[in-house]
Amino acid sequence: MTKKKTRQRRKRGKGIFRRVPSHLLWGLLVLVVVVYVIFFYKTFIGPYSFRWKAIYGDTDYPAGTVRGIDISHYQQDIDWEKVRNADIQGAPVSFVFIKATEGADKFDPNFNYNFHEARKNGIVRGAYHFFSTKSSAKSQAEFFCHMVGLDEGDLPPVLDVETEVDRISDYSRDQLRKEVLVWLQYVERHYGVPPILYCSYAFRRHYLSDPAFAPYPFWIAHYYVKELEYKGSWAFWQHTDAGHVDGIPGEVDIDLFNGDSDALEQLLITE
């Protein structure tokens, strides 16, 4: 067999797509995109999607009477007098978690105002830190403690952990566990109360299932369901990211406390 014929056969056999007309390939690509857009719209955006039901109230919130919200600068300018008089399915806004810091140097620009106004309007307040893998847990804990003064009657400090460390080189699950514990223990010594640990159920199971985290109250994120799959102990449940509350522009996270108002009071910081 000549070299020329061999090259011709190899060229013809490079793949099935070489034998398909280009206009058919483009048509297939357009069809895939259209199907994906329709699926995404029906699942997440359009009428009867999970988010549509959450936003417009077709899905009832889980049962409970002690409800609250969590906010950051993304909620823009909040009318706290309206929030004070608002209700979430018939229950008042009993508590609010407010973003304070992120990493070792980011301070939420609306924190001081929101933190002051929440107390002024009689809403139990708390502050949370968004954990970052870009700096050490100790430096992040020091930054949070320096920027946030918690008083008697406030909720314990919160650590929000969401980073998918598997996608980051040189940062393993074991390292994440160790760093999270460093933050929790440092902040506990500073404020004298065990901090609250926030993450999703899947994240907790995947990264933070170690018994070392059991002493810290768990704030679980799990959306658009009326019952939790998580069977362990939990203190708060962030059950939607698409709620609406008078006084807050746009959508806001809605939370449920696992207990009555007396139990919530027992969780608060004392002298």
PDB file of C-alpha atoms in Angstrom:
ATOM      1  CA  MET A   1       0.000   0.000   0.000  1.00  0.00           C
ATOM      2  CA  THR A   2       1.401   3.394  -0.956  1.00  0.00           C
ATOM      3  CA  LYS A   3       1.966   6.149   1.593  1.00  0.00           C
ATOM      4  CA  LYS A   4      -0.429   8.377  -0.349  1.00  0.00           C
ATOM      5  CA  LYS A   5      -3.343   5.908  -0.031  1.00  0.00           C
ATOM      6  CA  THR A   6      -2.589   5.391   3.652  1.00  0.00           C
ATOM      7  CA  ARG A   7      -2.784   9.146   4.344  1.00  0.00           C
ATOM      8  CA  GLN A   8      -6.076   9.354   2.436  1.00  0.00           C
ATOM      9  CA  ARG A   9      -7.654   6.553   4.499  1.00  0.00           C
ATOM     10  CA  ARG A  10      -6.490   8.108   7.752  1.00  0.00           C
ATOM     11  CA  LYS A  11      -7.919  11.429   6.699  1.00  0.00           C
ATOM     12  CA  ARG A  12     -11.307   9.895   5.849  1.00  0.00           C
ATOM     13  CA  GLY A  13     -11.441   7.995   9.154  1.00  0.00           C
ATOM     14  CA  LYS A  14     -10.742  10.818  11.575  1.00  0.00           C
ATOM     15  CA  GLY A  15     -14.294  10.964  12.935  1.00  0.00           C
ATOM     16  CA  ILE A  16     -17.987  10.675  12.262  1.00  0.00           C
ATOM     17  CA  PHE A  17     -18.467  14.446  12.357  1.00  0.00           C
ATOM     18  CA  ARG A  18     -16.286  14.805   9.255  1.00  0.00           C
ATOM     19  CA  ARG A  19     -18.983  12.921   7.305  1.00  0.00           C
ATOM     20  CA  VAL A  20     -21.890  15.024   8.682  1.00  0.00           C
ATOM     21  CA  PRO A  21     -22.789  18.177   6.728  1.00  0.00           C
ATOM     22  CA  SER A  22     -21.942  21.341   8.607  1.00  0.00           C
ATOM     23  CA  HIS A  23     -25.509  22.680   8.460  1.00  0.00           C
ATOM     24  CA  LEU A  24     -26.736  19.574  10.289  1.00  0.00           C
ATOM     25  CA  LEU A  25     -24.106  20.055  12.998  1.00  0.00           C
ATOM     26  CA  TRP A  26     -25.184  23.651  13.462  1.00  0.00           C
ATOM     27  CA  GLY A  27     -28.806  22.554  13.614  1.00  0.00           C
ATOM     28  CA  LEU A  28     -27.978  19.979  16.294  1.00  0.00           C
ATOM     29  CA  LEU A  29     -26.101  22.595  18.307  1.00  0.00           C
ATOM     30  CA  VAL A  30     -29.032  25.022  18.116  1.00  0.00           C
ATOM     31  CA  LEU A  31     -31.429  22.260  19.204  1.00  0.00           C
ATOM     32  CA  VAL A  32     -29.274  21.431  22.260  1.00  0.00           C
ATOM     33  CA  VAL A  33     -29.124  25.102  23.247  1.00  0.00           C
ATOM     34  CA  VAL A  34     -32.899  25.522  22.854  1.00  0.00           C
ATOM     35  CA  VAL A  35     -33.629  22.423  24.954  1.00  0.00           C
ATOM     36  CA  TYR A  36     -31.236  23.643  27.673  1.00  0.00           C
ATOM     37  CA  VAL A  37     -32.810  27.122  27.743  1.00  0.00           C
ATOM     38  CA  ILE A  38     -36.316  25.652  28.012  1.00  0.00           C
ATOM     39  CA  PHE A  39     -35.220  23.309  30.814  1.00  0.00           C
ATOM     40  CA  PHE A  40     -33.465  26.117  32.697  1.00  0.00           C
ATOM     41  CA  TYR A  41     -36.465  28.438  32.333  1.00  0.00           C
ATOM     42  CA  LYS A  42     -39.003  25.900  33.526  1.00  0.00           C
ATOM     43  CA  THR A  43     -36.831  24.721  36.402  1.00  0.00           C
ATOM     44  CA  PHE A  44     -35.476  27.980  37.769  1.00  0.00           C
ATOM     45  CA  ILE A  45     -37.218  31.009  36.265  1.00  0.00           C
ATOM     46  CA  GLY A  46     -40.620  30.477  34.688  1.00  0.00           C
ATOM     47  CA  PRO A  47     -44.049  29.849  36.212  1.00  0.00           C
ATOM     48  CA  TYR A  48     -44.161  26.775  38.443  1.00  0.00           C
ATOM     49  CA  SER A  49     -40.361  26.617  38.707  1.00  0.00           C
ATOM     50  CA  PHE A  50     -38.825  26.197  42.152  1.00  0.00           C
ATOM     51  CA  ARG A  51     -37.854  29.877  42.379  1.00  0.00           C
ATOM     52  CA  TRP A  52     -41.167  31.087  40.915  1.00  0.00           C
ATOM     53  CA  LYS A  53     -43.082  29.168  43.547  1.00  0.00           C
ATOM     54  CA  ALA A  54     -40.821  30.507  46.285  1.00  0.00           C
ATOM     55  CA  ILE A  55     -41.080  34.106  45.091  1.00  0.00           C
ATOM     56  CA  TYR A  56     -44.836  34.198  44.469  1.00  0.00           C
ATOM     57  CA  GLY A  57     -45.937  32.073  47.375  1.00  0.00           C
ATOM     58  CA  ASP A  58     -47.230  28.959  45.657  1.00  0.00           C
ATOM     59  CA  THR A  59     -45.007  26.918  47.946  1.00  0.00           C
ATOM     60  CA  ASP A  60     -45.807  27.258  51.648  1.00  0.00           C
ATOM     61  CA  TYR A  61     -42.896  27.882  53.970  1.00  0.00           C
ATOM     62  CA  PRO A  62     -42.048  25.132  56.446  1.00  0.00           C
ATOM     63  CA  ALA A  63     -43.990  25.195  59.694  1.00  0.00           C
ATOM     64  CA  GLY A  64     -42.683  27.382  62.493  1.00  0.00           C
ATOM     65  CA  THR A  65     -43.319  30.673  64.253  1.00  0.00           C
ATOM     66  CA  VAL A  66     -39.863  32.150  64.956  1.00  0.00           C
ATOM     67  CA  ARG A  67     -38.743  33.474  61.595  1.00  0.00           C
ATOM     68  CA  GLY A  68     -35.978  35.774  60.455  1.00  0.00           C
ATOM     69  CA  ILE A  69     -33.807  36.923  57.574  1.00  0.00           C
ATOM     70  CA  ASP A  70     -30.147  37.259  56.648  1.00  0.00           C
ATOM     71  CA  ILE A  71     -28.798  40.214  54.691  1.00  0.00           C
ATOM     72  CA  SER A  72     -25.741  41.950  53.293  1.00  0.00           C
ATOM     73  CA  HIS A  73     -25.062  45.020  51.161  1.00  0.00           C
ATOM     74  CA  TYR A  74     -26.745  43.169  48.283  1.00  0.00           C
ATOM     75  CA  GLN A  75     -30.092  44.107  49.858  1.00  0.00           C
ATOM     76  CA  GLN A  76     -29.133  47.762  49.328  1.00  0.00           C
ATOM     77  CA  ASP A  77     -30.944  50.370  51.439  1.00  0.00           C
ATOM     78  CA  ILE A  78     -33.305  48.754  53.936  1.00  0.00           C
ATOM     79  CA  ASP A  79     -36.286  50.517  55.525  1.00  0.00           C
ATOM     80  CA  TRP A  80     -36.010  49.070  59.022  1.00  0.00           C
ATOM     81  CA  GLU A  81     -39.273  50.549  60.270  1.00  0.00           C
ATOM     82  CA  LYS A  82     -41.098  48.604  57.572  1.00  0.00           C
ATOM     83  CA  VAL A  83     -39.120  45.468  58.409  1.00  0.00           C
ATOM     84  CA  ARG A  84     -40.085  45.873  62.071  1.00  0.00           C
ATOM     85  CA  ASN A  85     -43.769  45.855  61.107  1.00  0.00           C
ATOM     86  CA  ALA A  86     -43.467  43.205  58.397  1.00  0.00           C
ATOM     87  CA  ASP A  87     -44.475  39.581  58.707  1.00  0.00           C
ATOM     88  CA  ILE A  88     -43.347  36.316  57.156  1.00  0.00           C
ATOM     89  CA  GLN A  89     -46.414  34.153  56.682  1.00  0.00           C
ATOM     90  CA  GLY A  90     -48.047  35.708  59.719  1.00  0.00           C
ATOM     91  CA  ALA A  91     -44.948  35.694  61.934  1.00  0.00           C
ATOM     92  CA  PRO A  92     -42.909  38.820  62.724  1.00  0.00           C
ATOM     93  CA  VAL A  93     -39.265  39.208  61.722  1.00  0.00           C
ATOM     94  CA  SER A  94     -37.789  38.002  65.013  1.00  0.00           C
ATOM     95  CA  PHE A  95     -34.088  37.969  64.098  1.00  0.00           C
ATOM     96  CA  VAL A  96     -31.622  39.009  61.424  1.00  0.00           C
ATOM     97  CA  PHE A  97     -28.134  37.807  60.539  1.00  0.00           C
ATOM     98  CA  ILE A  98     -26.048  40.594  58.974  1.00  0.00           C
ATOM     99  CA  LYS A  99     -22.899  40.116  56.926  1.00  0.00           C
ATOM    100  CA  ALA A 100     -19.951  41.834  58.576  1.00  0.00           C
ATOM    101  CA  THR A 101     -16.703  40.557  57.088  1.00  0.00           C
ATOM    102  CA  GLU A 102     -15.187  38.350  54.416  1.00  0.00           C
ATOM    103  CA  GLY A 103     -11.670  36.997  54.353  1.00  0.00           C
ATOM    104  CA  ALA A 104      -9.076  39.014  56.250  1.00  0.00           C
ATOM    105  CA  ASP A 105      -9.797  42.480  54.894  1.00  0.00           C
ATOM    106  CA  LYS A 106     -13.310  42.882  53.426  1.00  0.00           C
ATOM    107  CA  PHE A 107     -15.865  44.723  55.531  1.00  0.00           C
ATOM    108  CA  ASP A 108     -19.480  44.954  54.383  1.00  0.00           C
ATOM    109  CA  PRO A 109     -20.169  48.660  53.768  1.00  0.00           C
ATOM    110  CA  ASN A 110     -23.742  48.431  55.084  1.00  0.00           C
ATOM    111  CA  PHE A 111     -22.964  46.445  58.228  1.00  0.00           C
ATOM    112  CA  ASN A 112     -22.732  49.241  60.786  1.00  0.00           C
ATOM    113  CA  TYR A 113     -25.956  50.858  59.631  1.00  0.00           C
ATOM    114  CA  ASN A 114     -27.900  47.590  59.461  1.00  0.00           C
ATOM    115  CA  PHE A 115     -26.521  46.355  62.765  1.00  0.00           C
ATOM    116  CA  HIS A 116     -27.515  49.579  64.531  1.00  0.00           C
ATOM    117  CA  GLU A 117     -30.960  49.790  62.926  1.00  0.00           C
ATOM    118  CA  ALA A 118     -31.850  46.197  63.715  1.00  0.00           C
ATOM    119  CA  ARG A 119     -31.283  46.767  67.452  1.00  0.00           C
ATOM    120  CA  LYS A 120     -33.026  50.156  67.295  1.00  0.00           C
ATOM    121  CA  ASN A 121     -36.125  48.505  65.807  1.00  0.00           C
ATOM    122  CA  GLY A 122     -36.292  45.678  68.328  1.00  0.00           C
ATOM    123  CA  ILE A 123     -35.057  42.867  66.067  1.00  0.00           C
ATOM    124  CA  VAL A 124     -32.583  40.367  67.502  1.00  0.00           C
ATOM    125  CA  ARG A 125     -29.386  40.777  65.503  1.00  0.00           C
ATOM    126  CA  GLY A 126     -26.348  38.696  64.672  1.00  0.00           C
ATOM    127  CA  ALA A 127     -23.207  39.119  62.573  1.00  0.00           C
ATOM    128  CA  TYR A 128     -21.619  36.650  60.186  1.00  0.00           C
ATOM    129  CA  HIS A 129     -18.246  36.175  58.542  1.00  0.00           C
ATOM    130  CA  PHE A 130     -17.836  34.731  55.037  1.00  0.00           C
ATOM    131  CA  PHE A 131     -14.922  32.293  55.112  1.00  0.00           C
ATOM    132  CA  SER A 132     -12.216  32.531  52.452  1.00  0.00           C
ATOM    133  CA  THR A 133      -9.406  30.171  51.477  1.00  0.00           C
ATOM    134  CA  LYS A 134      -7.286  33.130  50.386  1.00  0.00           C
ATOM    135  CA  SER A 135      -6.050  33.915  53.901  1.00  0.00           C
ATOM    136  CA  SER A 136      -5.480  32.070  57.165  1.00  0.00           C
ATOM    137  CA  ALA A 137      -8.376  31.349  59.483  1.00  0.00           C
ATOM    138  CA  LYS A 138      -6.557  33.080  62.349  1.00  0.00           C
ATOM    139  CA  SER A 139      -6.192  36.321  60.399  1.00  0.00           C
ATOM    140  CA  GLN A 140      -9.859  36.139  59.414  1.00  0.00           C
ATOM    141  CA  ALA A 141     -10.931  35.533  63.013  1.00  0.00           C
ATOM    142  CA  GLU A 142      -8.814  38.453  64.228  1.00  0.00           C
ATOM    143  CA  PHE A 143     -10.337  40.690  61.587  1.00  0.00           C
ATOM    144  CA  PHE A 144     -13.898  39.715  62.488  1.00  0.00           C
ATOM    145  CA  CYS A 145     -13.319  40.207  66.211  1.00  0.00           C
ATOM    146  CA  HIS A 146     -11.711  43.588  65.575  1.00  0.00           C
ATOM    147  CA  MET A 147     -14.568  44.836  63.388  1.00  0.00           C
ATOM    148  CA  VAL A 148     -17.602  43.403  65.212  1.00  0.00           C
ATOM    149  CA  GLY A 149     -18.657  44.254  68.734  1.00  0.00           C
ATOM    150  CA  LEU A 150     -21.391  41.951  70.011  1.00  0.00           C
ATOM    151  CA  ASP A 151     -23.500  42.976  72.988  1.00  0.00           C
ATOM    152  CA  GLU A 152     -25.735  41.269  75.481  1.00  0.00           C
ATOM    153  CA  GLY A 153     -28.886  40.132  73.682  1.00  0.00           C
ATOM    154  CA  ASP A 154     -27.164  39.566  70.347  1.00  0.00           C
ATOM    155  CA  LEU A 155     -26.969  36.236  68.567  1.00  0.00           C
ATOM    156  CA  PRO A 156     -23.654  34.353  68.687  1.00  0.00           C
ATOM    157  CA  PRO A 157     -21.201  35.097  65.866  1.00  0.00           C
ATOM    158  CA  VAL A 158     -21.598  33.082  62.675  1.00  0.00           C
ATOM    159  CA  LEU A 159     -19.117  31.468  60.293  1.00  0.00           C
ATOM    160  CA  ASP A 160     -20.439  31.071  56.744  1.00  0.00           C
ATOM    161  CA  VAL A 161     -18.497  28.321  54.941  1.00  0.00           C
ATOM    162  CA  GLU A 162     -19.295  27.626  51.285  1.00  0.00           C
ATOM    163  CA  THR A 163     -15.973  27.345  49.411  1.00  0.00           C
ATOM    164  CA  GLU A 164     -15.582  24.248  47.243  1.00  0.00           C
ATOM    165  CA  VAL A 165     -12.017  23.415  48.211  1.00  0.00           C
ATOM    166  CA  ASP A 166     -11.734  20.444  45.843  1.00  0.00           C
ATOM    167  CA  ARG A 167     -11.389  22.950  43.024  1.00  0.00           C
ATOM    168  CA  ILE A 168      -8.531  24.802  44.691  1.00  0.00           C
ATOM    169  CA  SER A 169      -5.010  23.412  44.545  1.00  0.00           C
ATOM    170  CA  ASP A 170      -2.988  23.015  47.734  1.00  0.00           C
ATOM    171  CA  TYR A 171      -6.098  23.230  49.944  1.00  0.00           C
ATOM    172  CA  SER A 172      -7.456  19.849  51.024  1.00  0.00           C
ATOM    173  CA  ARG A 173     -10.552  18.853  52.963  1.00  0.00           C
ATOM    174  CA  ASP A 174      -8.444  18.173  56.047  1.00  0.00           C
ATOM    175  CA  GLN A 175      -6.930  21.619  55.807  1.00  0.00           C
ATOM    176  CA  LEU A 176     -10.392  23.146  55.483  1.00  0.00           C
ATOM    177  CA  ARG A 177     -11.555  21.334  58.617  1.00  0.00           C
ATOM    178  CA  LYS A 178      -8.519  22.491  60.566  1.00  0.00           C
ATOM    179  CA  GLU A 179      -8.854  26.094  59.410  1.00  0.00           C
ATOM    180  CA  VAL A 180     -12.579  26.228  60.165  1.00  0.00           C
ATOM    181  CA  LEU A 181     -11.896  24.915  63.672  1.00  0.00           C
ATOM    182  CA  VAL A 182      -9.199  27.544  64.147  1.00  0.00           C
ATOM    183  CA  TRP A 183     -11.737  30.272  63.353  1.00  0.00           C
ATOM    184  CA  LEU A 184     -14.449  28.803  65.542  1.00  0.00           C
ATOM    185  CA  GLN A 185     -12.184  28.286  68.541  1.00  0.00           C
ATOM    186  CA  TYR A 186     -10.544  31.712  68.285  1.00  0.00           C
ATOM    187  CA  VAL A 187     -13.882  33.512  68.035  1.00  0.00           C
ATOM    188  CA  GLU A 188     -15.376  31.417  70.844  1.00  0.00           C
ATOM    189  CA  ARG A 189     -12.551  32.480  73.160  1.00  0.00           C
ATOM    190  CA  HIS A 190     -13.041  36.111  72.187  1.00  0.00           C
ATOM    191  CA  TYR A 191     -16.818  36.353  72.672  1.00  0.00           C
ATOM    192  CA  GLY A 192     -17.274  33.614  75.248  1.00  0.00           C
ATOM    193  CA  VAL A 193     -19.942  31.709  73.271  1.00  0.00           C
ATOM    194  CA  PRO A 194     -19.782  28.905  70.677  1.00  0.00           C
ATOM    195  CA  PRO A 195     -20.200  30.427  67.208  1.00  0.00           C
ATOM    196  CA  ILE A 196     -22.915  29.264  64.826  1.00  0.00           C
ATOM    197  CA  LEU A 197     -21.731  27.280  61.790  1.00  0.00           C
ATOM    198  CA  TYR A 198     -23.529  27.947  58.484  1.00  0.00           C
ATOM    199  CA  CYS A 199     -23.339  25.732  55.402  1.00  0.00           C
ATOM    200  CA  SER A 200     -25.531  23.554  53.234  1.00  0.00           C
ATOM    201  CA  TYR A 201     -26.452  20.021  54.275  1.00  0.00           C
ATOM    202  CA  ALA A 202     -24.431  18.569  51.384  1.00  0.00           C
ATOM    203  CA  PHE A 203     -21.431  20.730  52.258  1.00  0.00           C
ATOM    204  CA  ARG A 204     -21.588  19.716  55.901  1.00  0.00           C
ATOM    205  CA  ARG A 205     -21.772  16.047  55.013  1.00  0.00           C
ATOM    206  CA  HIS A 206     -18.953  16.340  52.482  1.00  0.00           C
ATOM    207  CA  TYR A 207     -16.524  18.555  54.397  1.00  0.00           C
ATOM    208  CA  LEU A 208     -17.552  19.185  58.013  1.00  0.00           C
ATOM    209  CA  SER A 209     -19.036  15.933  59.305  1.00  0.00           C
ATOM    210  CA  ASP A 210     -16.286  15.517  61.894  1.00  0.00           C
ATOM    211  CA  PRO A 211     -17.551  15.254  65.521  1.00  0.00           C
ATOM    212  CA  ALA A 212     -15.344  18.248  66.357  1.00  0.00           C
ATOM    213  CA  PHE A 213     -18.036  20.488  64.843  1.00  0.00           C
ATOM    214  CA  ALA A 214     -20.897  19.012  66.885  1.00  0.00           C
ATOM    215  CA  PRO A 215     -20.699  21.590  69.733  1.00  0.00           C
ATOM    216  CA  TYR A 216     -21.440  24.470  67.369  1.00  0.00           C
ATOM    217  CA  PRO A 217     -25.062  25.336  66.591  1.00  0.00           C
ATOM    218  CA  PHE A 218     -25.815  24.455  62.980  1.00  0.00           C
ATOM    219  CA  TRP A 219     -27.467  26.893  60.577  1.00  0.00           C
ATOM    220  CA  ILE A 220     -28.403  24.802  57.560  1.00  0.00           C
ATOM    221  CA  ALA A 221     -29.087  26.034  54.023  1.00  0.00           C
ATOM    222  CA  HIS A 222     -31.589  23.893  52.129  1.00  0.00           C
ATOM    223  CA  TYR A 223     -34.022  25.541  49.703  1.00  0.00           C
ATOM    224  CA  TYR A 224     -37.533  24.986  48.356  1.00  0.00           C
ATOM    225  CA  VAL A 225     -38.531  22.017  50.507  1.00  0.00           C
ATOM    226  CA  LYS A 226     -40.979  21.787  53.389  1.00  0.00           C
ATOM    227  CA  GLU A 227     -38.974  19.198  55.317  1.00  0.00           C
ATOM    228  CA  LEU A 228     -35.259  18.822  55.896  1.00  0.00           C
ATOM    229  CA  GLU A 229     -33.370  15.754  54.772  1.00  0.00           C
ATOM    230  CA  TYR A 230     -30.827  16.459  57.499  1.00  0.00           C
ATOM    231  CA  LYS A 231     -31.615  14.370  60.584  1.00  0.00           C
ATOM    232  CA  GLY A 232     -29.028  15.823  62.938  1.00  0.00           C
ATOM    233  CA  SER A 233     -29.337  18.723  65.339  1.00  0.00           C
ATOM    234  CA  TRP A 234     -29.878  22.176  63.820  1.00  0.00           C
ATOM    235  CA  ALA A 235     -30.641  25.638  65.180  1.00  0.00           C
ATOM    236  CA  PHE A 236     -31.552  27.663  62.082  1.00  0.00           C
ATOM    237  CA  TRP A 237     -32.756  26.749  58.613  1.00  0.00           C
ATOM    238  CA  GLN A 238     -32.298  29.035  55.615  1.00  0.00           C
ATOM    239  CA  HIS A 239     -35.111  27.602  53.529  1.00  0.00           C
ATOM    240  CA  THR A 240     -35.282  30.042  50.608  1.00  0.00           C
ATOM    241  CA  ASP A 241     -33.161  32.664  48.893  1.00  0.00           C
ATOM    242  CA  ALA A 242     -36.159  34.171  47.117  1.00  0.00           C
ATOM    243  CA  GLY A 243     -38.294  35.610  49.911  1.00  0.00           C
ATOM    244  CA  HIS A 244     -39.903  39.038  50.066  1.00  0.00           C
ATOM    245  CA  VAL A 245     -40.170  41.191  53.179  1.00  0.00           C
ATOM    246  CA  ASP A 246     -41.600  44.709  53.398  1.00  0.00           C
ATOM    247  CA  GLY A 247     -38.816  47.266  53.595  1.00  0.00           C
ATOM    248  CA  ILE A 248     -36.247  45.187  51.695  1.00  0.00           C
ATOM    249  CA  PRO A 249     -35.771  45.768  47.955  1.00  0.00           C
ATOM    250  CA  GLY A 250     -35.805  42.615  45.871  1.00  0.00           C
ATOM    251  CA  GLU A 251     -35.372  39.124  47.233  1.00  0.00           C
ATOM    252  CA  VAL A 252     -33.997  38.107  50.604  1.00  0.00           C
ATOM    253  CA  ASP A 253     -33.049  34.893  52.394  1.00  0.00           C
ATOM    254  CA  ILE A 254     -35.677  33.646  54.846  1.00  0.00           C
ATOM    255  CA  ASP A 255     -34.744  31.632  57.929  1.00  0.00           C
ATOM    256  CA  LEU A 256     -36.535  29.557  60.531  1.00  0.00           C
ATOM    257  CA  PHE A 257     -35.409  29.003  64.121  1.00  0.00           C
ATOM    258  CA  ASN A 258     -35.787  25.476  65.451  1.00  0.00           C
ATOM    259  CA  GLY A 259     -37.680  26.340  68.615  1.00  0.00           C
ATOM    260  CA  ASP A 260     -39.913  28.938  70.237  1.00  0.00           C
ATOM    261  CA  SER A 261     -39.087  32.498  71.274  1.00  0.00           C
ATOM    262  CA  ASP A 262     -37.967  31.369  74.741  1.00  0.00           C
ATOM    263  CA  ALA A 263     -35.488  28.949  73.182  1.00  0.00           C
ATOM    264  CA  LEU A 264     -34.157  31.724  70.939  1.00  0.00           C
ATOM    265  CA  GLU A 265     -33.634  33.927  73.966  1.00  0.00           C
ATOM    266  CA  GLN A 266     -31.633  31.167  75.641  1.00  0.00           C
ATOM    267  CA  LEU A 267     -29.243  31.190  72.692  1.00  0.00           C
ATOM    268  CA  LEU A 268     -28.445  34.901  72.957  1.00  0.00           C
ATOM    269  CA  ILE A 269     -25.251  36.338  74.406  1.00  0.00           C
ATOM    270  CA  THR A 270     -25.421  37.183  78.113  1.00  0.00           C
ATOM    271  CA  GLU A 271     -23.076  39.175  80.313  1.00  0.00           C
TER     272      GLU A 271
END
